[in-house]
Coordinates of C-alpha atoms and ligand atoms in Angstrom, one line a residue:
M1 CA -20.4 -90.6 -195.8
S2 CA -19.6 -94.3 -195.6
R3 CA -21.8 -96.8 -197.3
S4 CA -22.6 -100.5 -197.0
A5 CA -20.4 -102.7 -199.2
H6 CA -21.5 -106.0 -200.6
P7 CA -20.9 -105.7 -204.3
A8 CA -21.0 -108.8 -206.5
G9 CA -18.7 -110.1 -209.2
P10 CA -15.3 -108.3 -208.8
R11 CA -12.7 -109.5 -211.2
H12 CA -9.7 -109.5 -209.0
A13 CA -10.9 -110.2 -205.5
D14 CA -12.8 -112.9 -203.8
V15 CA -13.0 -110.9 -200.6
L16 CA -13.5 -107.2 -201.0
P17 CA -11.4 -104.8 -199.0
E18 CA -12.8 -102.3 -196.6
G19 CA -13.9 -99.1 -198.3
H20 CA -16.5 -96.5 -198.9
Y21 CA -18.4 -98.0 -201.8
S22 CA -21.8 -99.1 -202.7
A23 CA -22.6 -102.2 -204.8
P24 CA -21.9 -101.6 -208.5
A25 CA -24.8 -100.2 -210.5
A26 CA -26.8 -102.9 -212.3
D27 CA -25.5 -101.4 -215.5
L28 CA -22.2 -99.6 -215.4
N29 CA -22.9 -98.0 -218.8
E30 CA -25.7 -96.0 -217.3
L31 CA -25.0 -92.4 -216.4
D32 CA -26.9 -91.1 -213.4
P33 CA -28.3 -87.7 -214.3
K34 CA -27.9 -86.7 -210.7
V35 CA -24.1 -86.5 -211.0
W36 CA -23.7 -85.7 -214.7
A37 CA -24.2 -82.4 -216.5
Q38 CA -27.7 -82.1 -218.1
T39 CA -26.8 -82.7 -221.7
V40 CA -24.7 -85.8 -221.1
G41 CA -25.8 -89.0 -222.9
R42 CA -24.4 -91.8 -225.1
D43 CA -24.6 -91.8 -228.9
A44 CA -25.6 -94.8 -231.0
D45 CA -22.0 -96.2 -230.7
G46 CA -22.0 -95.9 -226.9
V47 CA -19.7 -92.9 -226.8
V48 CA -20.6 -90.3 -224.3
T49 CA -21.6 -86.9 -225.7
V50 CA -22.1 -83.6 -224.0
G51 CA -23.5 -80.4 -225.5
G52 CA -23.8 -82.4 -228.7
V53 CA -20.1 -83.3 -228.9
D54 CA -18.7 -86.7 -228.3
V55 CA -15.8 -87.3 -225.9
K56 CA -13.5 -88.9 -228.5
T57 CA -13.7 -85.8 -230.6
L58 CA -13.1 -83.7 -227.5
A59 CA -10.0 -85.7 -226.6
E60 CA -8.7 -85.5 -230.2
Q61 CA -9.2 -81.8 -230.4
H62 CA -8.2 -80.7 -226.9
G63 CA -6.2 -83.5 -225.5
T64 CA -6.6 -85.0 -222.0
P65 CA -7.0 -84.4 -219.2
A66 CA -9.5 -81.7 -219.8
Y67 CA -12.4 -80.2 -217.8
V68 CA -15.4 -80.3 -220.1
L69 CA -18.1 -77.8 -219.1
D70 CA -21.7 -77.8 -220.3
E71 CA -22.5 -74.2 -221.0
D72 CA -26.3 -74.7 -221.2
D73 CA -26.3 -76.5 -217.9
F74 CA -24.3 -73.7 -216.3
R75 CA -26.7 -71.1 -217.6
E76 CA -29.7 -73.1 -216.6
R77 CA -28.5 -73.6 -213.0
A78 CA -27.6 -69.9 -212.7
R79 CA -31.0 -69.0 -214.0
A80 CA -32.7 -71.5 -211.7
W81 CA -31.1 -69.8 -208.7
R82 CA -31.9 -66.3 -210.0
T83 CA -35.5 -67.2 -210.6
A84 CA -35.9 -69.1 -207.3
F85 CA -34.9 -66.1 -205.3
G86 CA -36.8 -63.5 -207.4
H87 CA -36.4 -59.8 -207.5
D88 CA -36.4 -59.3 -203.7
A89 CA -33.1 -61.1 -203.3
D90 CA -29.7 -61.2 -204.9
V91 CA -27.6 -64.2 -206.0
F92 CA -23.9 -63.8 -205.9
Y93 CA -22.0 -66.6 -207.6
A94 CA -19.0 -67.5 -205.5
G95 CA -16.1 -67.1 -208.0
K96 CA -13.7 -69.2 -205.9
A97 CA -15.6 -72.4 -207.2
F98 CA -14.5 -71.6 -210.7
L99 CA -13.9 -68.3 -212.4
S100 CA -13.1 -67.4 -216.0
R101 CA -14.0 -64.5 -218.2
A102 CA -16.6 -66.6 -220.1
V103 CA -18.2 -67.6 -216.8
V104 CA -18.4 -63.9 -215.8
R105 CA -20.1 -63.0 -219.0
W106 CA -22.6 -65.9 -218.6
L107 CA -23.4 -64.8 -215.1
H108 CA -23.8 -61.2 -216.2
E109 CA -26.2 -62.2 -219.0
E110 CA -28.2 -64.4 -216.6
G111 CA -28.6 -61.6 -214.1
L112 CA -26.4 -62.9 -211.3
N113 CA -24.0 -60.9 -209.1
L114 CA -20.4 -62.1 -208.3
D115 CA -18.5 -62.7 -205.1
V116 CA -14.7 -62.4 -205.4
C117 CA -12.1 -63.0 -202.7
S118 CA -8.8 -61.8 -204.1
G119 CA -7.3 -59.2 -206.4
G120 CA -7.0 -61.9 -209.1
E121 CA -10.7 -62.7 -209.0
L122 CA -11.6 -59.0 -209.0
A123 CA -9.4 -58.4 -212.0
T124 CA -11.0 -61.3 -213.9
A125 CA -14.5 -60.1 -213.1
L126 CA -13.8 -56.5 -214.1
S127 CA -12.0 -57.5 -217.3
A128 CA -15.0 -59.5 -218.4
G129 CA -17.3 -56.6 -217.9
M130 CA -19.1 -57.4 -214.6
P131 CA -20.4 -54.1 -213.4
A132 CA -18.5 -53.3 -210.2
D133 CA -21.6 -52.5 -208.2
R134 CA -22.6 -56.2 -208.7
I135 CA -19.4 -57.4 -207.1
A136 CA -18.9 -58.4 -203.4
F137 CA -15.4 -58.5 -202.1
H138 CA -14.6 -61.1 -199.5
G139 CA -11.6 -62.4 -197.6
N140 CA -10.1 -62.6 -194.1
N141 CA -6.8 -60.8 -195.1
K142 CA -7.5 -58.4 -198.0
S143 CA -4.4 -56.4 -198.7
V144 CA -4.4 -52.6 -198.7
S145 CA -3.8 -52.6 -202.4
E146 CA -6.7 -55.0 -203.0
I147 CA -9.1 -52.9 -200.8
T148 CA -8.0 -49.7 -202.6
R149 CA -8.6 -51.3 -206.0
A150 CA -12.0 -52.6 -205.0
I151 CA -13.2 -49.3 -203.6
D152 CA -11.7 -47.4 -206.5
A153 CA -13.5 -49.7 -208.9
G154 CA -16.8 -49.1 -207.0
V155 CA -17.6 -52.6 -205.8
G156 CA -21.1 -53.0 -204.5
R157 CA -20.0 -54.3 -201.1
I158 CA -17.0 -55.2 -199.1
V159 CA -17.5 -57.9 -196.5
L160 CA -15.6 -56.9 -193.4
D161 CA -14.0 -59.8 -191.6
S162 CA -12.2 -58.3 -188.6
F163 CA -12.0 -55.3 -186.3
Q164 CA -8.8 -54.2 -188.0
E165 CA -10.4 -54.4 -191.3
I166 CA -13.3 -52.2 -190.3
V167 CA -10.8 -49.4 -189.6
R168 CA -8.7 -50.2 -192.6
V169 CA -11.5 -50.1 -195.1
A170 CA -13.0 -47.0 -193.6
H171 CA -9.7 -45.2 -193.7
I172 CA -9.0 -46.2 -197.4
A173 CA -12.5 -45.2 -198.4
Q174 CA -12.2 -41.8 -196.8
S175 CA -8.9 -41.2 -198.3
L176 CA -10.4 -41.9 -201.7
G177 CA -13.3 -39.5 -200.9
K178 CA -15.8 -42.4 -200.9
R179 CA -18.3 -44.0 -198.6
Q180 CA -18.0 -47.8 -199.0
R181 CA -21.0 -50.1 -198.7
V182 CA -20.1 -52.9 -196.3
Q183 CA -21.5 -56.0 -194.6
I184 CA -20.0 -57.4 -191.5
R185 CA -19.2 -61.1 -191.5
I186 CA -20.1 -62.8 -188.3
T187 CA -19.7 -66.4 -187.0
V188 CA -22.9 -67.6 -185.5
G189 CA -21.5 -70.6 -183.7
V190 CA -23.2 -73.3 -185.8
E191 CA -21.4 -76.7 -186.3
A192 CA -22.1 -77.4 -189.9
H193 CA -22.2 -81.1 -190.8
T194 CA -19.4 -81.2 -193.3
H195 CA -15.6 -81.7 -193.5
E196 CA -13.8 -79.7 -190.8
F197 CA -11.7 -77.8 -193.4
I198 CA -14.9 -76.4 -195.1
A199 CA -17.0 -75.6 -192.0
T200 CA -16.8 -71.9 -191.2
A201 CA -19.4 -70.9 -188.6
H202 CA -17.9 -72.4 -185.5
E203 CA -16.0 -69.8 -183.4
D204 CA -12.5 -71.3 -183.4
Q205 CA -11.4 -70.4 -186.9
K206 CA -10.1 -67.6 -189.0
F207 CA -13.2 -66.2 -190.6
G208 CA -15.6 -63.6 -189.3
I209 CA -16.3 -61.9 -186.0
P210 CA -17.9 -64.1 -183.3
L211 CA -21.4 -63.3 -182.3
A212 CA -20.5 -64.8 -178.9
G213 CA -19.4 -62.4 -176.2
G214 CA -21.0 -59.4 -177.9
Q215 CA -18.1 -59.1 -180.4
A216 CA -20.3 -58.8 -183.5
A217 CA -22.4 -56.2 -181.8
E218 CA -19.2 -54.2 -180.9
A219 CA -18.0 -54.5 -184.5
V220 CA -21.3 -53.0 -185.8
R221 CA -21.1 -50.3 -183.1
R222 CA -17.7 -49.3 -184.3
A223 CA -18.5 -49.5 -188.0
L224 CA -21.6 -47.4 -187.7
Q225 CA -19.5 -44.5 -186.3
L226 CA -17.1 -44.4 -189.2
D227 CA -17.8 -41.9 -192.0
G228 CA -16.1 -44.0 -194.7
L229 CA -18.5 -46.9 -194.2
E230 CA -22.2 -47.4 -195.0
V231 CA -23.1 -50.5 -193.1
I232 CA -25.7 -52.3 -195.2
G233 CA -26.0 -55.7 -193.5
I234 CA -24.7 -58.8 -191.8
H235 CA -23.1 -61.8 -193.4
S236 CA -22.9 -65.4 -192.4
H237 CA -21.5 -68.3 -194.3
I238 CA -21.7 -71.6 -192.3
G239 CA -19.6 -73.9 -194.5
S240 CA -19.7 -75.9 -197.7
Q241 CA -21.2 -79.1 -199.2
I242 CA -24.1 -78.9 -196.7
F243 CA -27.4 -80.8 -197.3
D244 CA -29.2 -80.2 -194.0
M245 CA -31.1 -76.8 -193.9
S246 CA -31.1 -76.7 -190.1
G247 CA -27.7 -75.0 -189.9
F248 CA -29.1 -72.2 -192.1
E249 CA -32.1 -72.0 -189.9
V250 CA -30.0 -71.5 -186.7
A251 CA -27.8 -69.0 -188.6
A252 CA -30.8 -67.0 -189.8
H253 CA -32.2 -67.0 -186.3
R254 CA -29.0 -65.6 -184.8
V255 CA -28.3 -63.1 -187.6
V256 CA -31.9 -61.7 -187.2
G257 CA -31.3 -61.6 -183.4
L258 CA -28.3 -59.3 -184.0
L259 CA -30.4 -57.1 -186.4
K260 CA -32.9 -56.7 -183.6
D261 CA -30.2 -55.8 -181.1
I262 CA -28.8 -53.3 -183.6
R263 CA -32.3 -51.8 -184.0
D264 CA -32.8 -51.6 -180.3
E265 CA -29.4 -50.0 -179.6
H266 CA -29.0 -47.7 -182.6
G267 CA -32.5 -47.3 -184.0
V268 CA -31.2 -48.5 -187.3
E269 CA -32.7 -51.4 -189.3
L270 CA -30.0 -52.8 -191.5
P271 CA -31.5 -53.5 -194.9
E272 CA -29.6 -56.7 -196.0
I273 CA -28.5 -60.1 -194.8
D274 CA -26.4 -62.5 -196.6
L275 CA -26.6 -66.2 -195.8
G276 CA -23.5 -67.3 -197.8
G277 CA -23.2 -70.3 -200.0
G278 CA -22.5 -73.9 -199.1
L279 CA -25.3 -75.9 -200.6
G280 CA -24.3 -79.5 -201.4
I281 CA -24.3 -81.2 -204.8
A282 CA -24.3 -84.9 -205.8
Y283 CA -20.9 -86.3 -206.3
T284 CA -22.2 -89.9 -206.2
S285 CA -25.6 -91.4 -206.6
D286 CA -26.0 -91.6 -202.8
D287 CA -26.1 -87.8 -202.5
D288 CA -29.5 -86.0 -202.6
P289 CA -29.1 -82.3 -203.0
R290 CA -32.0 -79.8 -202.7
E291 CA -33.3 -77.8 -205.7
P292 CA -32.7 -74.0 -205.7
H293 CA -36.5 -73.3 -205.4
E294 CA -36.7 -75.4 -202.3
I295 CA -33.7 -73.7 -200.8
A296 CA -35.0 -70.2 -201.7
K297 CA -38.4 -71.0 -200.2
A298 CA -36.9 -72.4 -197.0
L299 CA -34.4 -69.5 -196.5
T300 CA -37.0 -66.9 -197.3
E301 CA -39.5 -68.4 -194.9
I302 CA -37.0 -68.7 -192.1
V303 CA -35.9 -65.1 -192.4
T304 CA -39.4 -63.7 -192.8
R305 CA -40.6 -65.7 -189.8
E306 CA -37.7 -64.6 -187.6
C307 CA -38.1 -60.9 -188.7
D308 CA -41.9 -61.0 -188.0
S309 CA -41.4 -62.3 -184.6
A310 CA -38.7 -59.7 -183.9
K311 CA -41.0 -57.0 -185.5
L312 CA -38.3 -56.1 -188.0
R313 CA -38.8 -55.2 -191.7
T314 CA -37.6 -58.3 -193.6
P315 CA -34.2 -57.4 -195.1
R316 CA -33.2 -58.1 -198.6
I317 CA -31.6 -61.5 -198.7
S318 CA -28.6 -62.5 -200.6
V319 CA -26.9 -65.9 -201.1
E320 CA -23.6 -67.0 -202.6
P321 CA -23.8 -70.4 -204.2
G322 CA -20.6 -71.5 -206.0
R323 CA -20.5 -75.3 -206.1
A324 CA -24.2 -75.7 -206.5
I325 CA -24.1 -73.8 -209.8
V326 CA -20.8 -74.9 -211.4
G327 CA -20.1 -78.2 -209.7
P328 CA -22.4 -80.5 -211.6
T329 CA -21.8 -78.8 -215.0
A330 CA -18.4 -80.2 -215.7
F331 CA -16.6 -83.5 -215.8
T332 CA -12.9 -84.3 -216.1
L333 CA -12.0 -86.3 -219.1
Y334 CA -8.9 -88.6 -218.6
E335 CA -7.1 -91.2 -220.7
V336 CA -6.4 -94.5 -219.0
G337 CA -2.8 -95.4 -218.8
T338 CA -1.2 -98.1 -216.6
I339 CA -3.7 -100.6 -215.1
K340 CA -2.4 -102.5 -212.1
P341 CA -4.5 -105.3 -210.5
L342 CA -3.6 -106.1 -206.9
D343 CA -5.0 -109.5 -206.1
G344 CA -7.3 -109.5 -203.1
L345 CA -7.3 -105.7 -203.0
R346 CA -8.4 -103.7 -206.0
T347 CA -7.2 -102.5 -209.4
Y348 CA -5.3 -99.3 -209.7
V349 CA -6.2 -97.4 -212.8
S350 CA -3.8 -94.6 -213.6
V351 CA -4.9 -91.6 -215.5
D352 CA -3.0 -88.7 -217.2
G353 CA -3.8 -86.2 -214.4
G354 CA -4.4 -86.6 -210.7
M355 CA -4.1 -84.6 -207.6
S356 CA -2.9 -81.5 -209.5
D357 CA -6.3 -81.3 -211.3
N358 CA -8.4 -82.6 -208.4
I359 CA -7.0 -82.1 -204.9
R360 CA -10.4 -82.7 -203.2
T361 CA -10.1 -86.4 -202.7
A362 CA -6.7 -86.1 -201.0
L363 CA -7.6 -83.0 -199.1
Y364 CA -11.2 -83.7 -197.9
D365 CA -11.5 -87.4 -198.5
A366 CA -14.1 -86.4 -201.1
E367 CA -16.0 -89.1 -202.9
Y368 CA -16.4 -89.1 -206.7
S369 CA -18.0 -91.3 -209.3
V370 CA -16.3 -92.4 -212.6
A371 CA -17.4 -94.0 -215.8
L372 CA -15.9 -95.5 -219.0
V373 CA -17.0 -92.9 -221.6
S374 CA -15.3 -93.8 -224.9
R375 CA -17.4 -97.0 -225.3
T376 CA -19.8 -99.2 -223.4
S377 CA -18.8 -102.6 -221.9
D378 CA -20.6 -105.6 -220.7
A379 CA -17.6 -107.0 -218.8
E380 CA -17.9 -107.8 -215.1
P381 CA -17.4 -104.9 -212.8
M382 CA -14.1 -104.5 -211.1
L383 CA -13.3 -102.6 -207.9
A384 CA -11.0 -99.8 -209.0
R385 CA -9.1 -96.9 -207.5
V386 CA -8.5 -94.1 -210.0
V387 CA -5.1 -92.6 -209.3
G388 CA -3.0 -89.9 -211.0
K389 CA 0.5 -89.7 -212.3
H390 CA 2.1 -87.8 -209.4
C391 CA 4.9 -89.0 -207.2
E392 CA 2.7 -89.5 -204.1
S393 CA 0.7 -92.4 -203.0
G394 CA -2.1 -90.1 -201.8
D395 CA -2.6 -89.1 -205.4
I396 CA -6.1 -90.5 -205.6
V397 CA -8.9 -89.1 -207.8
V398 CA -11.6 -91.7 -207.1
K399 CA -11.0 -93.8 -204.0
D400 CA -13.4 -96.7 -204.6
A401 CA -15.5 -97.2 -207.7
F402 CA -16.5 -99.9 -210.1
L403 CA -15.3 -99.9 -213.7
P404 CA -15.8 -102.5 -216.3
G405 CA -13.2 -105.4 -216.0
D406 CA -12.1 -105.1 -219.6
L407 CA -10.9 -101.5 -219.1
A408 CA -7.7 -101.0 -221.2
P409 CA -5.0 -98.4 -221.7
G410 CA -6.2 -95.8 -224.1
D411 CA -9.8 -95.9 -223.0
L412 CA -11.3 -92.6 -221.9
I413 CA -12.9 -92.3 -218.5
A414 CA -14.6 -89.3 -216.9
V415 CA -15.1 -88.1 -213.4
P416 CA -18.3 -86.1 -213.1
A417 CA -19.2 -83.1 -210.8
T418 CA -15.7 -81.6 -211.1
G419 CA -16.8 -78.1 -212.0
A420 CA -16.2 -76.6 -208.6
Y421 CA -12.9 -76.4 -206.7
C422 CA -11.0 -78.5 -209.2
R423 CA -9.6 -76.2 -211.8
S424 CA -9.7 -73.4 -209.3
M425 CA -7.5 -75.4 -206.8
A426 CA -5.3 -77.0 -209.5
S427 CA -1.6 -76.9 -209.1
N428 CA 1.6 -77.5 -211.0
Y429 CA 2.8 -80.3 -208.7
N430 CA 5.6 -82.3 -210.4
H431 CA 5.4 -79.7 -213.1
V432 CA 2.3 -81.4 -214.5
L433 CA 0.5 -78.9 -216.7
R434 CA -2.9 -77.6 -215.6
P435 CA -5.7 -78.9 -218.0
P436 CA -7.9 -76.6 -220.1
V437 CA -11.5 -75.9 -219.5
V438 CA -13.5 -76.6 -222.7
A439 CA -17.0 -75.3 -222.9
V440 CA -19.5 -77.3 -225.1
K441 CA -22.8 -76.1 -226.5
D442 CA -24.9 -76.9 -229.5
G443 CA -22.5 -79.4 -231.1
E444 CA -19.5 -77.0 -230.7
S445 CA -16.6 -77.0 -228.3
R446 CA -14.4 -74.0 -227.4
V447 CA -11.6 -73.6 -225.0
I448 CA -12.4 -71.0 -222.3
V449 CA -9.2 -71.6 -220.3
R450 CA -6.4 -73.0 -222.3
R451 CA -4.1 -75.8 -221.3
E452 CA -0.9 -74.7 -219.6
T453 CA 2.2 -75.3 -221.6
E454 CA 5.8 -76.0 -220.7
E455 CA 6.6 -72.5 -222.1
D456 CA 4.2 -71.1 -219.4
L457 CA 6.1 -72.9 -216.7
L458 CA 9.5 -71.8 -218.1
R459 CA 8.4 -68.2 -218.5
L460 CA 7.8 -68.0 -214.7
D461 CA 11.1 -69.6 -214.0
V462 CA 13.4 -66.6 -214.6
G463 CA 16.5 -68.4 -213.6
Ligands
LLP501 N1 -19.5 -67.5 -199.7 C1 -18.4 -67.5 -198.9 C2 -18.1 -66.4 -198.0 C3 -17.5 -68.6 -199.0 O1 -16.4 -68.6 -198.2 C4 -17.8 -69.7 -199.8 C5 -16.9 -70.8 -199.9 C6 -18.9 -69.6 -200.7 C7 -19.7 -68.5 -200.5 C8 -19.3 -70.6 -201.7 O2 -19.5 -71.9 -201.1 P1 -20.1 -73.1 -202.1 O3 -21.5 -72.7 -202.4 O4 -19.3 -73.2 -203.3 O5 -19.9 -74.3 -201.2 N2 -12.4 -75.9 -201.5 C9 -13.6 -76.5 -200.8 C10 -14.6 -75.4 -200.6 C11 -14.2 -74.2 -199.9 C12 -15.2 -73.2 -199.9 C13 -14.8 -71.9 -199.4 N3 -15.8 -70.9 -199.3 C14 -14.1 -77.7 -201.5 O6 -13.5 -78.1 -202.5 O7 -15.0 -78.3 -201.1

C-alpha cells in the first residue's frame, strides 16, 4: 500500500516526514472520477455538486458531518453487477457494507438479492419489502431466535458456518415443519492479499469449515442426512478489498474439487456455488479496481473450466459484493474546524466527525483521499492529516493527504468512497452523534437515515 513520497511545495515543511503519500495532484481542485461518485463535479463557482445539488446547500439543509449518497450511481453499479452476471447467476448485495430501507428498495427494483448477517439486517430487509426468498442469511454465531425468524420468514438460504449450526438449523427447520435451503461455508485455505482483519479464507479464523483434513466433506455428509435441510451448495468468501483475481481462482478450483468429491461419494451434484464478495474499490487514485463485467467473465470462466475438467454440470454461481456497489457512491461531508500546523511535520486539520463515522483508518490503516469542496483554491498544497474531534490521538480520518495551504475553519471538505463500512460501523464514541445518510438525485436531496440526536442517546440511557 505504501507509495513513493517526493511532493513539491508544502507550506509548513522543508523536509517531508515519512508517510504513505504520493506527490500532490497537479491541480488539487480536480476530482478523480475513480474515487468520487459518478455525478460529482464542480459548478461555475467551484462548489462541488452531486446529483445536481451543491455541497453548501447540503450542509445548510442537513448539517455536517453527513454521508452524501449518489442514488443514480448506486443503482447503476447495482445494475452493472446484475447485468454482468446475467440470468444464470445471482448477485446478493452484502448488507453489512451499508443497509437502509431505501437501499433495500433500490436493490429490489434493480433485481438484486440481499445477504444479511444479523436479526437487525433481516428485519430491515423484510420491513422494506425484500422478498424473503431473495435473502441469504449469514453469520458464524446466529442465535436460535435469529435462525427461527429467518426460517419462519422463508429466507432463500441460510449459510451454515459450523458443525453445531448444521444440527441447530436442521432441528429448528424440522420443528417448524420446513425444509430449509442451505449452503455450507468452507474455508479453502487461500491467503488473500488484504488486511489481516478482513481476510477470511485461511484456516486459523472463526468463519467457515476448513476444507483441510476432510472437515468440509464431513459437514456435507452430515447435512445431507438431515431431513430439515436441503443442501443447495458450497460457499466461500476469501476476504475483502481484494484486487487480485488469483485468490478467487484458487478458491473456485478447491470448491469445485469438493463438488466433485460430493458427486463421487453421494451421487449428488450440488446445484449452486457462492464465491462471496470482497472485490476492491479505489480509495485513492493509486487503486485500480476491476469492472463488474471483467469480474463476472473471469469468475464464470474459472468455474466453467474447473467443472468441465471435473465433468460436472456447471452450478449456478452467486456473488456477494458489498463495498464494490455502495463504497464509491458516497462521500462524507465535513466542516473544517481547528487547523494546527506543526512545523517540520504536517498540518492537523480537525473536522466535526472522526473515528465515530469512519473507523476504517484507525482499524485497518485504510487510506483515503480528501478534497476542499466548498470552493476552489490555487494556494500551494500542504501536507495534511485530517483528524476528528474524539479524545484519542488515533482518531485519524485521512492519514496523509494534500489540501490547499489556505484552508480555513468553516471550509467544507469531503472524503470520497465512504459508502461502505463507515455508517454501518459508526459508533457513539464520546457521545458524538452518528451522521445522517442523505441521498441525492436529480437536483433533490432526501434523508434516508436521519442524524442521531441527543434525545436518541438519552432515550437509551434509562437511568
Ligand atoms: N460475503 C460475506 C460472507 C462477507 O463476510 C462479506 C464481508 C461480504 C460478502 C462482502 O464483502 P465486500 O464485497 O463488501 O468486501 N469492515 C471491513 C470489511 C469486512 C467485511 C466482512 N465481510 C472493512 O471496512 O473493510
